[in-house]
Short mmCIF file of C-alpha atoms in Angstrom, two decimals:
data_model
loop_
_atom_site.label_atom_id
_atom_site.label_comp_id
_atom_site.label_asym_id
_atom_site.label_seq_id
_atom_site.Cartn_x
_atom_site.Cartn_y
_atom_site.Cartn_z
CA MET A 1 8.40 91.98 3.70
CA THR A 2 9.24 91.97 0.26
CA THR A 3 12.37 90.68 -1.82
CA ASP A 4 11.60 93.14 -4.29
CA PRO A 5 13.68 96.56 -3.43
CA SER A 6 11.57 98.38 -6.53
CA ALA A 7 8.54 97.60 -4.32
CA GLY A 8 8.43 99.83 -1.70
CA GLN A 9 9.25 103.72 -2.15
CA ALA A 10 12.79 104.23 -1.63
CA ILE A 11 13.53 105.48 1.72
CA LEU A 12 17.29 106.45 1.72
CA SER A 13 20.00 106.35 -1.03
CA LEU A 14 23.38 107.04 -1.65
CA SER A 15 24.71 108.03 -4.99
CA ASN A 16 28.62 108.15 -6.33
CA VAL A 17 29.74 108.66 -3.06
CA ARG A 18 33.08 108.50 -2.48
CA LYS A 19 35.63 108.67 0.80
CA GLU A 20 39.28 108.90 0.77
CA TYR A 21 41.74 109.08 3.72
CA ALA A 22 44.93 110.50 3.15
CA GLY A 23 45.40 109.32 -0.79
CA HIS A 24 43.63 105.72 0.75
CA VAL A 25 40.39 105.40 -1.71
CA ALA A 26 37.79 103.66 1.51
CA VAL A 27 34.89 103.56 -0.79
CA ASP A 28 34.72 104.90 -4.31
CA ASP A 29 31.48 105.09 -6.49
CA VAL A 30 28.91 103.87 -4.59
CA ASP A 31 25.39 103.71 -5.14
CA LEU A 32 22.97 102.01 -3.06
CA THR A 33 19.20 102.72 -2.62
CA VAL A 34 17.11 101.09 0.33
CA SER A 35 13.26 100.82 0.21
CA ALA A 36 10.93 101.36 3.28
CA GLY A 37 10.85 98.41 5.05
CA GLU A 38 13.61 96.67 3.21
CA VAL A 39 16.30 94.58 5.09
CA VAL A 40 19.79 95.03 3.41
CA ALA A 41 22.83 93.32 4.21
CA ILE A 42 26.17 94.13 3.61
CA ILE A 43 28.94 91.32 3.39
CA GLY A 44 32.52 91.70 2.23
CA PRO A 45 36.26 91.51 3.19
CA SER A 46 38.17 93.87 5.93
CA GLY A 47 38.41 96.78 4.60
CA SER A 48 36.58 96.61 1.70
CA GLY A 49 34.56 100.18 2.53
CA LYS A 50 31.20 98.01 4.17
CA SER A 51 31.29 100.17 7.58
CA THR A 52 32.64 103.46 5.80
CA THR A 53 29.59 103.15 3.54
CA LEU A 54 27.75 102.79 6.22
CA ARG A 55 29.01 105.60 8.22
CA CYS A 56 28.60 107.69 5.11
CA ILE A 57 24.89 107.26 5.47
CA ASN A 58 24.45 108.98 9.00
CA LEU A 59 27.30 111.06 8.22
CA LEU A 60 29.64 109.97 10.77
CA GLU A 61 32.36 110.50 7.88
CA VAL A 62 31.59 113.20 5.31
CA PRO A 63 31.95 112.13 1.96
CA ASP A 64 34.59 113.72 -0.50
CA SER A 65 31.43 113.81 -2.80
CA GLY A 66 28.46 112.56 -3.79
CA THR A 67 24.78 112.99 -2.37
CA VAL A 68 22.69 111.39 0.62
CA SER A 69 19.43 110.82 0.52
CA VAL A 70 17.18 110.14 3.31
CA LEU A 71 13.24 110.44 3.17
CA GLY A 72 13.82 113.33 0.15
CA ARG A 73 15.87 115.25 2.23
CA THR A 74 19.41 115.45 -0.04
CA LEU A 75 22.41 116.03 1.22
CA ASP A 76 24.71 117.03 -1.14
CA THR A 77 28.55 116.38 0.60
CA ALA A 78 30.74 118.42 -1.33
CA ARG A 79 28.83 121.27 -0.80
CA GLY A 80 28.99 121.10 3.01
CA VAL A 81 26.07 120.01 5.33
CA LYS A 82 24.05 122.25 7.40
CA HIS A 83 24.31 121.96 11.13
CA ALA A 84 20.17 122.03 11.11
CA GLU A 85 20.32 119.11 7.86
CA LEU A 86 22.89 117.13 9.90
CA MET A 87 20.95 117.38 12.75
CA GLN A 88 17.41 116.02 10.83
CA LEU A 89 19.75 113.28 9.12
CA ARG A 90 20.45 112.05 12.74
CA ARG A 91 17.32 112.08 14.11
CA ASP A 92 15.71 109.69 10.85
CA VAL A 93 18.60 107.21 10.75
CA GLY A 94 19.66 105.32 14.18
CA MET A 95 22.65 102.94 14.96
CA VAL A 96 24.47 100.57 16.49
CA PHE A 97 28.05 100.28 17.08
CA GLN A 98 30.39 96.86 17.40
CA SER A 99 31.29 98.08 20.43
CA PHE A 100 27.80 98.93 22.17
CA ASN A 101 29.26 102.46 23.07
CA LEU A 102 26.94 103.01 25.92
CA PHE A 103 27.52 105.49 28.63
CA PRO A 104 28.95 103.56 31.57
CA HIS A 105 28.75 105.93 34.13
CA LEU A 106 24.46 106.10 33.39
CA THR A 107 22.03 103.19 34.27
CA VAL A 108 20.34 101.04 31.50
CA LEU A 109 17.37 103.75 31.72
CA ARG A 110 19.52 106.56 31.66
CA ASN A 111 21.00 105.62 28.49
CA VAL A 112 17.60 105.38 26.79
CA SER A 113 16.10 108.49 27.93
CA LEU A 114 18.53 111.07 28.21
CA PRO A 115 18.85 111.45 24.27
CA GLN A 116 14.99 111.25 24.22
CA GLU A 117 15.10 114.34 26.58
CA ARG A 118 18.28 116.16 24.94
CA VAL A 119 17.01 115.58 21.56
CA LEU A 120 13.46 115.12 21.33
CA GLY A 121 12.65 117.22 24.16
CA ARG A 122 10.28 114.41 26.07
CA SER A 123 10.01 114.82 29.59
CA ARG A 124 11.64 112.46 31.97
CA LYS A 125 8.48 110.81 32.44
CA GLU A 126 7.31 110.14 29.31
CA ALA A 127 11.36 109.22 28.05
CA ASP A 128 10.93 106.90 31.01
CA GLU A 129 7.91 105.24 29.70
CA ARG A 130 8.66 104.52 25.92
CA SER A 131 12.65 103.61 27.40
CA MET A 132 10.83 100.67 29.73
CA ALA A 133 8.13 99.42 26.84
CA LEU A 134 11.47 99.52 24.59
CA LEU A 135 13.80 97.39 27.31
CA GLU A 136 10.84 95.40 27.91
CA GLN A 137 10.60 95.10 24.25
CA VAL A 138 14.45 93.44 23.75
CA GLY A 139 14.37 91.46 27.34
CA LEU A 140 15.93 93.46 29.52
CA ALA A 141 13.24 95.62 31.46
CA SER A 142 14.80 93.81 34.86
CA LYS A 143 17.93 95.39 33.90
CA ALA A 144 16.46 99.22 33.99
CA SER A 145 19.02 100.28 37.14
CA ALA A 146 22.16 98.56 36.51
CA TYR A 147 24.98 100.16 35.04
CA PRO A 148 26.22 98.89 31.62
CA PRO A 149 29.69 97.33 32.85
CA LYS A 150 27.53 95.02 34.67
CA CYS A 151 25.38 93.78 31.91
CA SER A 152 26.78 91.23 29.54
CA GLY A 153 27.57 92.21 25.88
CA GLY A 154 24.48 90.80 24.42
CA GLN A 155 22.97 92.70 27.05
CA GLN A 156 24.57 95.98 26.62
CA GLN A 157 24.09 95.60 22.51
CA ARG A 158 20.43 95.53 23.26
CA VAL A 159 20.39 98.59 25.16
CA ALA A 160 22.03 100.14 22.25
CA ILE A 161 19.58 99.14 20.18
CA ALA A 162 17.03 100.31 22.68
CA ARG A 163 18.46 103.38 22.42
CA ALA A 164 18.57 104.10 19.24
CA LEU A 165 14.86 102.92 18.63
CA ALA A 166 13.88 105.64 21.80
CA LEU A 167 14.50 108.55 19.17
CA ASP A 168 11.94 107.04 16.95
CA PRO A 169 14.28 106.28 13.82
CA LYS A 170 12.96 105.41 10.36
CA VAL A 171 16.32 104.01 8.97
CA MET A 172 18.50 101.95 11.61
CA LEU A 173 21.85 101.29 10.84
CA PHE A 174 23.96 98.50 12.60
CA ASP A 175 28.16 98.06 12.18
CA GLU A 176 28.76 94.28 12.84
CA PRO A 177 26.89 94.49 15.75
CA THR A 178 27.64 90.57 16.67
CA SER A 179 31.48 91.16 16.30
CA ALA A 180 32.13 91.63 19.38
CA LEU A 181 30.38 88.97 21.22
CA ASP A 182 30.31 85.17 22.13
CA PRO A 183 27.93 83.56 19.77
CA GLU A 184 25.47 82.43 22.55
CA LEU A 185 25.54 86.30 22.94
CA GLY A 186 25.34 87.00 19.56
CA LEU A 187 21.93 85.29 19.14
CA GLU A 188 19.99 87.25 21.29
CA VAL A 189 21.15 90.40 19.81
CA LEU A 190 20.31 88.96 15.99
CA ALA A 191 16.82 87.67 17.56
CA VAL A 192 15.85 91.27 18.59
CA MET A 193 17.18 92.60 14.81
CA ARG A 194 14.94 89.80 13.54
CA GLN A 195 11.93 91.29 15.18
CA LEU A 196 12.61 94.46 14.28
CA ALA A 197 13.21 93.45 10.69
CA ASP A 198 9.31 91.80 11.12
CA LYS A 199 7.68 94.61 12.71
CA GLY A 200 8.73 96.58 9.21
CA MET A 201 11.77 98.88 10.11
CA THR A 202 14.11 100.00 6.74
CA MET A 203 17.56 98.06 8.72
CA ILE A 204 20.95 98.20 6.75
CA VAL A 205 23.17 95.63 8.49
CA VAL A 206 27.18 95.02 7.82
CA THR A 207 27.93 91.50 8.99
CA HIS A 208 30.31 88.91 9.13
CA GLU A 209 26.90 86.56 10.15
CA ILE A 210 25.81 85.06 6.71
CA HIS A 211 23.27 82.83 8.30
CA PHE A 212 21.20 85.96 9.41
CA ALA A 213 22.03 87.98 5.96
CA THR A 214 20.25 84.71 4.56
CA GLU A 215 17.72 84.34 6.75
CA VAL A 216 16.52 88.30 7.57
CA ALA A 217 18.07 90.18 4.90
CA ASP A 218 15.84 91.05 1.34
CA ARG A 219 19.01 92.10 -0.31
CA LEU A 220 22.46 91.40 0.10
CA VAL A 221 25.20 93.94 -0.98
CA VAL A 222 29.14 92.26 -1.84
CA MET A 223 31.57 94.93 -1.31
CA SER A 224 35.51 95.00 -2.46
CA ASP A 225 38.47 97.26 -2.60
CA GLY A 226 35.32 100.30 -1.58
CA ARG A 227 33.17 99.17 -4.12
CA ILE A 228 29.57 97.27 -4.49
CA ILE A 229 30.70 94.58 -6.23
CA GLU A 230 27.39 92.49 -6.74
CA GLN A 231 23.99 92.24 -5.16
CA GLY A 232 21.03 91.15 -4.97
CA ASP A 233 18.06 88.63 -2.86
CA PRO A 234 20.94 86.60 -0.36
CA LYS A 235 20.10 83.30 -1.28
CA ALA A 236 20.57 83.63 -4.96
CA VAL A 237 23.60 85.67 -4.46
CA LEU A 238 25.49 82.79 -1.94
CA ALA A 239 23.89 79.96 -4.35
CA ASP A 240 25.54 81.79 -7.63
CA PRO A 241 27.85 84.14 -7.28
CA GLN A 242 28.24 86.03 -10.13
CA VAL A 243 31.49 87.41 -9.87
CA GLU A 244 34.96 85.92 -8.79
CA ARG A 245 35.69 87.74 -5.74
CA THR A 246 32.84 87.15 -4.26
CA ARG A 247 33.28 83.35 -4.59
CA THR A 248 36.65 83.79 -3.30
CA PHE A 249 34.89 85.31 -0.30
CA LEU A 250 32.40 83.09 0.52
CA SER A 251 34.28 80.13 0.30
CA ALA A 252 36.46 81.72 2.91
CA ILE A 253 33.59 82.19 5.01
CA ARG A 254 32.31 78.57 4.74
CA ASP A 255 35.94 77.32 5.18
CA ARG A 256 35.85 78.52 8.71
CA MET B 1 60.84 113.91 74.86
CA SER B 2 60.45 116.09 77.96
CA THR B 3 57.05 117.31 79.46
CA SER B 4 57.92 121.02 79.23
CA LEU B 5 58.15 120.79 75.53
CA LEU B 6 54.77 118.90 75.41
CA ASN B 7 53.45 121.62 77.84
CA ASP B 8 54.93 124.68 74.93
CA TRP B 9 53.18 122.99 72.50
CA ALA B 10 50.09 122.21 74.26
CA ASP B 11 50.52 126.50 74.98
CA TRP B 12 50.77 127.26 71.39
CA ALA B 13 49.08 124.94 69.75
CA PRO B 14 45.52 127.25 69.94
CA ARG B 15 47.84 129.69 67.80
CA LEU B 16 48.69 127.41 65.03
CA LEU B 17 45.01 125.61 65.17
CA ASP B 18 43.93 129.53 64.38
CA GLY B 19 46.86 129.47 61.95
CA LEU B 20 45.67 125.68 60.29
CA GLY B 21 42.32 127.10 60.06
CA LEU B 22 43.48 129.55 57.87
CA SER B 23 45.66 127.81 55.78
CA LEU B 24 42.92 125.51 54.99
CA LYS B 25 40.23 127.95 54.38
CA VAL B 26 42.61 129.49 51.88
CA THR B 27 43.37 125.81 49.98
CA GLY B 28 39.59 124.95 50.25
CA LEU B 29 38.86 128.36 48.95
CA SER B 30 41.68 128.29 46.30
CA LEU B 31 40.27 125.09 45.28
CA ALA B 32 36.94 125.74 44.41
CA ILE B 33 38.33 128.95 42.20
CA GLY B 34 40.81 126.91 40.80
CA LEU B 35 38.80 124.17 39.50
CA THR B 36 36.29 126.31 38.07
CA LEU B 37 38.60 127.85 36.24
CA GLY B 38 40.42 124.88 35.47
CA LEU B 39 38.09 122.94 33.91
CA VAL B 40 36.77 126.15 31.91
CA LEU B 41 40.64 126.04 30.55
CA ALA B 42 40.54 122.52 30.08
CA LEU B 43 37.34 122.76 27.53
CA TRP B 44 38.65 125.94 25.97
CA SER B 45 42.14 124.74 24.61
CA SER B 46 40.05 121.84 23.11
CA ALA B 47 38.57 123.76 20.80
CA LYS B 48 39.15 122.89 17.33
CA ARG B 49 40.00 125.65 16.04
CA LEU B 50 44.36 127.27 16.82
CA PRO B 51 42.77 130.71 17.27
CA VAL B 52 40.32 130.02 19.66
CA ARG B 53 42.45 127.38 21.95
CA LEU B 54 45.53 129.91 22.07
CA PRO B 55 44.57 132.56 24.16
CA ALA B 56 43.70 129.33 26.74
CA ILE B 57 47.21 127.59 25.59
CA VAL B 58 48.90 130.98 26.70
CA LEU B 59 46.83 131.15 30.43
CA VAL B 60 47.89 127.89 30.88
CA GLU B 61 51.33 127.51 30.08
CA VAL B 62 52.04 131.31 31.75
CA GLY B 63 50.02 129.52 34.92
CA ARG B 64 51.97 126.58 35.22
CA GLY B 65 55.94 128.39 34.40
CA MET B 66 55.59 130.62 37.16
CA PRO B 67 56.44 129.81 40.42
CA ALA B 68 53.49 130.33 43.07
CA LEU B 69 55.83 132.63 45.11
CA VAL B 70 56.57 135.18 41.81
CA MET B 71 52.53 134.65 41.25
CA LEU B 72 52.32 135.79 44.81
CA GLN B 73 54.59 138.23 45.29
CA LEU B 74 53.52 139.75 42.25
CA ILE B 75 49.66 140.28 42.77
CA TYR B 76 50.57 141.70 46.32
CA PHE B 77 53.44 143.73 45.94
CA GLY B 78 53.39 144.47 42.32
CA LEU B 79 49.48 145.04 41.28
CA PRO B 80 49.36 148.10 43.32
CA ASP B 81 51.59 149.94 41.05
CA ALA B 82 49.19 149.42 38.82
CA GLY B 83 46.34 150.28 40.48
CA LEU B 84 45.07 147.40 42.37
CA THR B 85 45.62 146.78 45.82
CA LEU B 86 44.41 143.44 47.38
CA GLU B 87 44.35 142.79 50.95
CA THR B 88 46.86 139.59 51.57
CA PHE B 89 43.89 136.80 51.98
CA PRO B 90 42.16 137.65 48.80
CA ALA B 91 45.22 138.30 47.35
CA VAL B 92 46.75 134.75 48.70
CA VAL B 93 43.54 133.13 47.05
CA VAL B 94 44.21 134.79 43.56
CA ALA B 95 47.57 133.67 43.11
CA LEU B 96 46.82 129.94 44.18
CA SER B 97 43.59 130.23 42.16
CA LEU B 98 45.40 130.84 39.11
CA THR B 99 47.97 128.65 40.16
CA THR B 100 45.29 125.79 40.58
CA ALA B 101 43.30 126.64 37.50
CA ALA B 102 46.32 126.28 35.20
CA TYR B 103 47.90 122.33 36.91
CA THR B 104 45.09 121.23 36.86
CA SER B 105 43.37 122.28 33.56
CA GLU B 106 46.50 120.10 32.52
CA ILE B 107 44.89 117.16 34.72
CA ILE B 108 40.88 117.66 33.74
CA ARG B 109 42.03 117.80 30.10
CA ALA B 110 43.73 114.52 30.13
CA GLY B 111 40.59 113.44 31.87
CA LEU B 112 38.52 114.26 29.14
CA ARG B 113 40.67 113.24 26.53
CA ALA B 114 40.83 109.25 28.07
CA VAL B 115 36.74 109.21 27.58
CA PRO B 116 36.44 106.53 24.89
CA SER B 117 35.53 108.08 21.15
CA GLY B 118 33.15 105.87 20.58
CA GLN B 119 30.97 107.15 22.63
CA LEU B 120 31.21 110.67 21.37
CA GLU B 121 30.31 108.70 18.30
CA ALA B 122 27.60 107.69 19.62
CA ALA B 123 26.26 110.80 20.97
CA SER B 124 27.03 112.28 17.82
CA ALA B 125 24.75 109.43 15.79
CA LEU B 126 21.92 109.72 18.26
CA GLY B 127 21.72 113.40 17.33
CA MET B 128 23.32 115.03 20.47
CA SER B 129 24.60 118.53 20.65
CA GLY B 130 28.21 119.29 21.11
CA GLY B 131 27.70 120.86 24.64
CA ASP B 132 24.95 118.25 25.57
CA THR B 133 28.16 115.82 24.77
CA GLN B 134 30.30 117.51 26.59
CA ARG B 135 27.89 118.12 29.76
CA PHE B 136 26.76 114.83 30.29
CA VAL B 137 28.36 112.47 28.94
CA VAL B 138 32.39 113.64 28.51
CA ILE B 139 32.56 115.69 31.70
CA PRO B 140 31.56 113.56 34.29
CA GLN B 141 33.41 110.50 33.48
CA GLY B 142 36.51 113.06 32.73
CA LEU B 143 36.31 114.24 36.18
CA ARG B 144 36.01 111.13 37.42
CA ILE B 145 39.19 109.92 35.70
CA ALA B 146 40.74 112.76 36.92
CA LEU B 147 39.80 112.75 40.21
CA PRO B 148 42.54 110.79 42.17
CA THR B 149 45.24 113.26 39.94
CA LEU B 150 43.09 116.24 41.39
CA MET B 151 42.87 115.37 45.03
CA GLY B 152 46.97 114.58 45.27
CA PHE B 153 47.02 118.36 43.58
CA ALA B 154 44.79 119.28 46.45
CA ILE B 155 47.07 118.11 48.75
CA LEU B 156 50.16 120.02 47.18
CA ILE B 157 48.09 123.87 46.61
CA PHE B 158 48.03 122.86 50.98
CA GLN B 159 51.10 122.75 51.01
CA ILE B 160 52.15 125.56 48.89
CA SER B 161 49.70 127.57 50.74
CA ALA B 162 52.87 128.23 53.12
CA LEU B 163 53.97 130.67 50.77
CA ALA B 164 51.15 133.14 52.08
CA TYR B 165 53.73 133.29 54.90
CA SER B 166 55.42 135.72 52.54
CA VAL B 167 52.65 138.73 52.29
CA GLY B 168 52.22 138.38 56.47
CA LEU B 169 49.28 136.27 55.95
CA PRO B 170 48.73 134.42 59.69
CA GLU B 171 48.57 131.42 58.42
CA LEU B 172 49.80 128.35 60.31
CA LEU B 173 53.58 128.80 58.66
CA SER B 174 53.47 132.29 59.80
CA GLN B 175 51.87 131.92 63.36
CA ALA B 176 54.88 129.11 64.09
CA TYR B 177 57.16 131.62 62.63
CA SER B 178 55.63 134.65 65.33
CA VAL B 179 56.00 132.01 68.27
CA GLY B 180 59.42 131.35 67.37
CA ALA B 181 60.11 135.22 66.49
CA ALA B 182 58.83 135.43 70.58
CA THR B 183 60.40 132.30 72.42
CA TYR B 184 63.67 131.74 70.15
CA ARG B 185 62.13 128.55 70.06
CA TYR B 186 62.25 128.16 66.33
CA LEU B 187 63.07 124.29 66.14
CA ASP B 188 60.65 122.81 68.80
CA VAL B 189 57.34 125.21 67.46
CA LEU B 190 58.48 124.54 63.45
CA VAL B 191 58.65 120.49 64.05
CA LEU B 192 54.96 121.45 65.94
CA ALA B 193 54.02 123.71 62.50
CA GLY B 194 55.23 120.53 60.46
CA LEU B 195 53.32 117.80 62.59
CA PHE B 196 50.26 119.56 61.68
CA TYR B 197 51.10 119.67 58.71
CA LEU B 198 51.44 115.95 58.18
CA ALA B 199 48.77 115.46 59.94
CA VAL B 200 46.47 116.38 57.36
CA THR B 201 48.57 115.85 54.48
CA ILE B 202 48.88 112.49 55.49
CA PRO B 203 45.61 110.90 55.71
CA ALA B 204 44.50 113.01 53.02
CA SER B 205 47.43 110.85 51.00
CA TRP B 206 45.78 107.97 52.30
CA LEU B 207 42.55 108.91 51.07
CA VAL B 208 43.18 109.14 47.61
CA ALA B 209 45.02 105.64 47.48
CA ARG B 210 42.14 104.12 48.55
CA LEU B 211 39.44 105.83 46.45
CA GLU B 212 42.47 105.41 43.54
CA ARG B 213 41.02 101.75 44.34
CA ARG B 214 38.22 101.89 44.40
CA LEU B 215 37.73 104.09 40.82
CA ASN B 216 39.86 101.33 39.27
CA ARG B 217 38.26 98.47 40.61
CA HIS B 218 34.98 99.64 38.78
CA LEU B 219 37.24 99.88 35.20
#
């Protein structure tokens, strides 16, 4: 793991990304380049455009302008994105949501296996083997035949991580993965994420967990009013923020 | 209640049972066809673009706005003028299927819309196609949500099947009516027919209520 983003090869970059909702500018002029194996944490006050930025990467939100480039495939969003390009992008990029979004009518195992069968064309047997290996990895092999509503939030989120990983993404996006969880359950999820980072997965994490950001992230990105206002080594940014807005935000978090 | 009435009821019961069997057959067949069409209409009328979903919306609105009796008369007595003649049984099944399709498409559509949008986002982020998302994620859950309401509607269609009397299909009400015409005991025989309808609808409603409670427990 490296703290210098220029050391690895760029795997993902956003350039000049702008997204507006009915006259309200959610994200503007965002440039972000992420290297292979890098863990980037995005923090900032609510409404600062963190989640929108993340959702612009896998085009759950299509930016009004700007380019999204993943593994050398550059998509100019203003020109429109072809279906095949979108599908390729979604294969390369996995995502984990704040509210888990498991399919409650399917068992844990089916949740992890179904996308593999439908998206990658794996056989049921192949998919189930991969699912079980991943469920083992996130500590939930014993829950394979349970239904999500019978699992705790922390367990559901770990299943959601396994479900995304099962498609062998090259980049993982986490949108406030622990915000809906009790602190203790959040720790289980953070442990799995740390494990993933140690294995060299490229990760972009929108989070309020300053501790995780400092310990695990290689780079901290601070957003405010739809823009990136500061970024750098997490410890350095936290110790000596260069921008006033960062300072007030950090002290607000620490005061809690 | 005199024993003679019970004796008469026992005499009439086999005919009415034949009629009840036919009523149930018409209901079952109409539901099978109508619910399938209803699902198709629900998906069709959920299409993103207005020109695509417009025909479905028109079909649903016409189907729901037209009284089932008018639909039946139109098909049985009206269509022969346009060169399409149906026997009573298929005419009744077609009419009730269309009414079922129009009504249940709205019930099913509401069920499909009740599936949380986060799941659609997750499926989309996983790279699942729109068709797969509907098939594996939305439809199974949407139908489950709609199930109690659909079963309530099924009971209603069973009651509506009595309209088939108007085109002479020998279902439960027709049988009762012909017994009445032969014996001039309309009150007695229609009460018996009513009891036959109730023997189906009351336990069915009870089942629906139980199902509803069970499904709610898991939410």
